[in-house]
Amino acid sequence: MQSHRCSHFTIAIAALVLSFSSVAFAGPPLICHAIEIGPAKTLPWVDLNYRKGSGSYDLNHLTRDTLAILDSNASVLVQMETLRRATIYARQDEQIAKQLLVQLHARADKPDAKPDALFDFGYLAEAYEQWMMGNGESNPARGVDGYAWVKRAIAQKGSDPQMEFGAALITLTGSEADRKAHVARAAAGAKTDSLLAQNMAAMFNHQTISSLITNGEGR
């Protein structure tokens, strides 16, 4: 019975990988698609059309507020959504964008840096690359291989399906082979992580991962 369930779960994962690999995004995947984090705390909501001064949030607090959330033992999904919002805010002020990147690099470059710190710096660098390209904007992360930092984080942590999901989003504009590998590992972890499953399903507009798994186990 157990092997029968596993075989159906493998089929579900294969279908998931194919669906996620073929999804078409209307904009930068790290920016244009919000991450569902439930009731967890992150930065104030910010619209993609945000312009400096159009809201009540003080950009001078961005680095402090972002680091406070990232250092609060938040889940990787919360880290991803926090960095997504931080990038939208930071795009409006070149100095603040640079300050945030420098602080996250210093945090990640310590000898005893945690894998999450490496992931945060790499993910922010990739988000900057996607959101600050063109229109004559200055990208302080230009030349930084954020994906390499994310892979280092995953290697050091050993196994983190939410990090694999983040890497999968990064590779939507990169290697298909890398993307499929990250999606498969994220999907395997989503079997016991309903919030991750919800986010993965939302990203490729497919049936929920939990339903794929349930359907497979019930046969």
Coordinates of C-alpha atoms in Angstrom, one line a residue:
M1 CA 0.0 0.0 0.0
Q2 CA 2.8 2.4 0.9
S3 CA 4.6 1.9 -2.4
H4 CA 1.3 2.4 -4.2
R5 CA 0.9 5.7 -2.5
C6 CA 4.4 6.7 -3.2
S7 CA 4.1 5.9 -6.9
H8 CA 1.0 8.2 -7.2
F9 CA 2.8 10.9 -5.3
T10 CA 5.7 10.7 -7.7
I11 CA 3.2 11.1 -10.6
A12 CA 1.8 14.1 -8.9
I13 CA 5.2 15.6 -8.5
A14 CA 6.0 15.0 -12.2
A15 CA 2.8 16.7 -13.2
L16 CA 3.6 19.6 -10.9
V17 CA 7.1 20.0 -12.4
L18 CA 5.7 20.1 -15.9
S19 CA 3.0 22.6 -15.0
F20 CA 5.3 24.9 -13.2
S21 CA 7.9 24.7 -15.9
S22 CA 5.5 25.9 -18.6
V23 CA 3.8 28.7 -16.7
A24 CA 3.9 32.1 -18.3
F25 CA 4.4 35.1 -16.1
A26 CA 3.1 38.6 -17.0
G27 CA 5.9 40.3 -15.2
P28 CA 9.0 39.7 -13.0
P29 CA 8.1 36.6 -11.0
L30 CA 9.9 37.7 -7.8
I31 CA 7.9 41.0 -7.8
C32 CA 4.6 40.7 -9.6
H33 CA 3.2 37.7 -7.6
A34 CA 2.7 38.2 -3.9
I35 CA 3.6 35.4 -1.5
E36 CA 0.8 34.2 0.8
I37 CA 2.1 34.2 4.4
G38 CA -1.0 33.9 6.4
P39 CA -1.1 36.1 9.6
A40 CA 2.7 36.5 9.8
K41 CA 4.1 40.0 10.1
T42 CA 5.9 41.7 7.2
L43 CA 6.4 45.2 5.7
P44 CA 3.2 47.3 5.0
W45 CA 1.4 46.3 1.8
V46 CA 2.8 48.2 -1.2
D47 CA 1.3 48.4 -4.7
L48 CA 3.4 47.7 -7.7
N49 CA 2.7 51.3 -8.9
Y50 CA 4.0 52.8 -5.7
R51 CA 5.8 56.1 -6.0
K52 CA 7.9 57.8 -3.3
G53 CA 5.6 60.0 -1.2
S54 CA 2.4 58.3 -2.4
G55 CA 1.9 56.5 0.9
S56 CA 2.4 56.9 4.6
Y57 CA 5.4 54.6 4.9
D58 CA 8.7 56.3 5.7
L59 CA 11.4 54.9 3.4
N60 CA 14.1 55.9 5.9
H61 CA 12.8 53.0 8.0
L62 CA 13.0 50.4 5.3
T63 CA 16.4 48.8 6.1
R64 CA 15.7 48.8 9.9
D65 CA 12.2 47.3 9.4
T66 CA 13.3 44.7 6.9
L67 CA 16.2 43.5 9.0
A68 CA 13.9 43.3 12.1
I69 CA 11.5 40.9 10.2
L70 CA 14.3 38.9 8.7
D71 CA 16.0 38.5 12.1
S72 CA 12.8 37.4 13.8
N73 CA 13.1 33.7 12.9
A74 CA 10.5 34.2 10.2
S75 CA 9.7 31.5 7.7
V76 CA 11.4 31.6 4.3
L77 CA 8.0 32.5 2.7
V78 CA 7.8 35.5 5.0
Q79 CA 11.4 36.4 4.0
M80 CA 10.5 36.2 0.3
E81 CA 7.4 38.4 0.7
T82 CA 9.3 40.9 2.9
L83 CA 12.1 41.2 0.3
R84 CA 9.5 41.5 -2.5
R85 CA 7.9 44.5 -0.8
A86 CA 11.3 45.9 0.2
T87 CA 12.3 45.9 -3.4
I88 CA 9.2 47.8 -4.6
Y89 CA 9.9 50.4 -1.9
A90 CA 13.6 50.6 -2.5
R91 CA 13.2 51.2 -6.2
Q92 CA 12.1 54.8 -5.3
D93 CA 15.3 55.8 -3.6
E94 CA 18.7 54.7 -4.9
Q95 CA 20.6 55.4 -1.7
I96 CA 18.1 53.4 0.4
A97 CA 18.2 50.5 -2.1
K98 CA 22.0 50.4 -1.8
Q99 CA 21.9 50.7 2.0
L100 CA 19.5 47.7 2.2
L101 CA 21.7 45.6 -0.1
V102 CA 24.9 46.5 1.7
Q103 CA 23.4 45.6 5.1
L104 CA 22.1 42.3 3.9
H105 CA 25.5 41.5 2.3
A106 CA 27.3 42.3 5.5
R107 CA 24.8 40.0 7.3
A108 CA 25.4 37.2 4.8
D109 CA 29.2 37.6 4.6
K110 CA 29.9 36.9 8.3
P111 CA 31.9 33.7 9.0
D112 CA 29.1 32.4 11.1
A113 CA 26.3 33.6 8.9
K114 CA 23.1 31.4 8.9
P115 CA 21.8 29.9 5.6
D116 CA 18.8 32.2 5.9
A117 CA 21.1 35.3 5.7
L118 CA 22.7 33.9 2.5
F119 CA 19.3 33.3 1.0
D120 CA 18.0 36.8 1.9
F121 CA 21.0 38.5 0.2
G122 CA 20.8 36.4 -2.9
Y123 CA 17.0 36.7 -3.2
L124 CA 17.2 40.5 -2.8
A125 CA 19.9 40.7 -5.4
E126 CA 17.7 38.7 -7.8
A127 CA 14.6 40.8 -7.0
Y128 CA 16.6 44.0 -7.7
E129 CA 17.8 42.5 -11.0
Q130 CA 14.3 41.9 -12.1
W131 CA 12.7 45.1 -10.9
M132 CA 15.4 47.7 -11.5
M133 CA 16.4 46.9 -15.1
G134 CA 15.7 49.3 -17.8
N135 CA 14.3 52.9 -17.7
G136 CA 17.7 54.2 -16.8
E137 CA 17.4 53.0 -13.2
S138 CA 20.5 52.2 -11.1
N139 CA 20.7 48.7 -9.8
P140 CA 23.1 48.4 -6.8
A141 CA 23.1 44.6 -7.2
R142 CA 24.3 44.7 -10.8
G143 CA 27.0 42.0 -11.2
V144 CA 25.9 40.0 -8.1
D145 CA 25.0 36.4 -8.8
G146 CA 22.1 36.2 -6.3
Y147 CA 21.2 32.7 -7.4
A148 CA 24.6 31.4 -6.4
W149 CA 24.0 32.8 -2.9
V150 CA 20.6 31.1 -2.8
K151 CA 22.2 27.8 -3.8
R152 CA 24.8 28.1 -1.1
A153 CA 22.1 28.7 1.4
I154 CA 20.2 25.6 0.3
A155 CA 23.5 23.5 0.4
Q156 CA 24.3 24.7 3.9
K157 CA 20.8 24.2 5.3
G158 CA 20.5 20.8 3.8
S159 CA 16.8 20.6 3.2
D160 CA 14.4 23.5 2.9
P161 CA 11.4 23.2 0.5
Q162 CA 10.5 26.9 0.9
M163 CA 14.1 27.8 -0.2
E164 CA 13.7 25.5 -3.1
F165 CA 10.5 27.3 -4.0
G166 CA 12.4 30.6 -4.0
A167 CA 15.1 29.1 -6.2
A168 CA 12.5 27.8 -8.5
L169 CA 11.0 31.3 -8.9
I170 CA 14.5 32.7 -9.7
T171 CA 15.1 30.1 -12.3
L172 CA 11.9 30.8 -14.1
T173 CA 14.1 33.2 -16.2
G174 CA 17.0 30.7 -16.2
S175 CA 17.8 27.1 -16.7
E176 CA 14.9 24.8 -17.2
A177 CA 16.9 21.8 -15.7
D178 CA 17.6 23.8 -12.5
R179 CA 14.0 25.0 -12.3
K180 CA 12.6 21.4 -12.5
A181 CA 15.0 20.2 -9.9
H182 CA 14.0 23.0 -7.5
V183 CA 10.3 22.5 -8.1
A184 CA 10.5 18.8 -7.5
R185 CA 12.2 19.3 -4.2
A186 CA 9.8 22.1 -3.1
A187 CA 6.8 20.0 -4.1
A188 CA 8.0 17.0 -2.1
G189 CA 8.2 19.3 1.0
A190 CA 4.8 20.8 0.2
K191 CA 3.2 17.5 1.0
T192 CA 3.4 18.6 4.7
D193 CA 3.5 22.4 4.2
S194 CA 0.0 23.6 3.3
L195 CA 1.1 27.2 2.9
L196 CA 3.9 26.3 0.5
A197 CA 1.5 24.1 -1.4
Q198 CA -0.9 27.0 -1.7
N199 CA 1.8 29.3 -3.0
M200 CA 3.0 26.8 -5.5
A201 CA -0.5 26.2 -6.8
A202 CA -1.1 29.9 -7.1
M203 CA 2.0 30.4 -9.1
F204 CA 1.2 28.1 -11.9
N205 CA -2.7 28.2 -11.8
H206 CA -3.0 24.5 -11.4
Q207 CA -5.0 22.3 -9.0
T208 CA -3.6 22.4 -5.4
I209 CA -0.7 20.2 -4.6
S210 CA -2.6 18.8 -1.6
S211 CA -5.4 17.6 -3.9
L212 CA -2.8 16.0 -6.2
I213 CA -1.4 14.1 -3.3
T214 CA -4.8 13.2 -1.8
N215 CA -6.0 12.0 -5.2
G216 CA -2.9 9.9 -5.6
E217 CA -3.2 8.3 -2.1
G218 CA -6.8 7.5 -2.5
R219 CA -6.3 5.3 -5.6

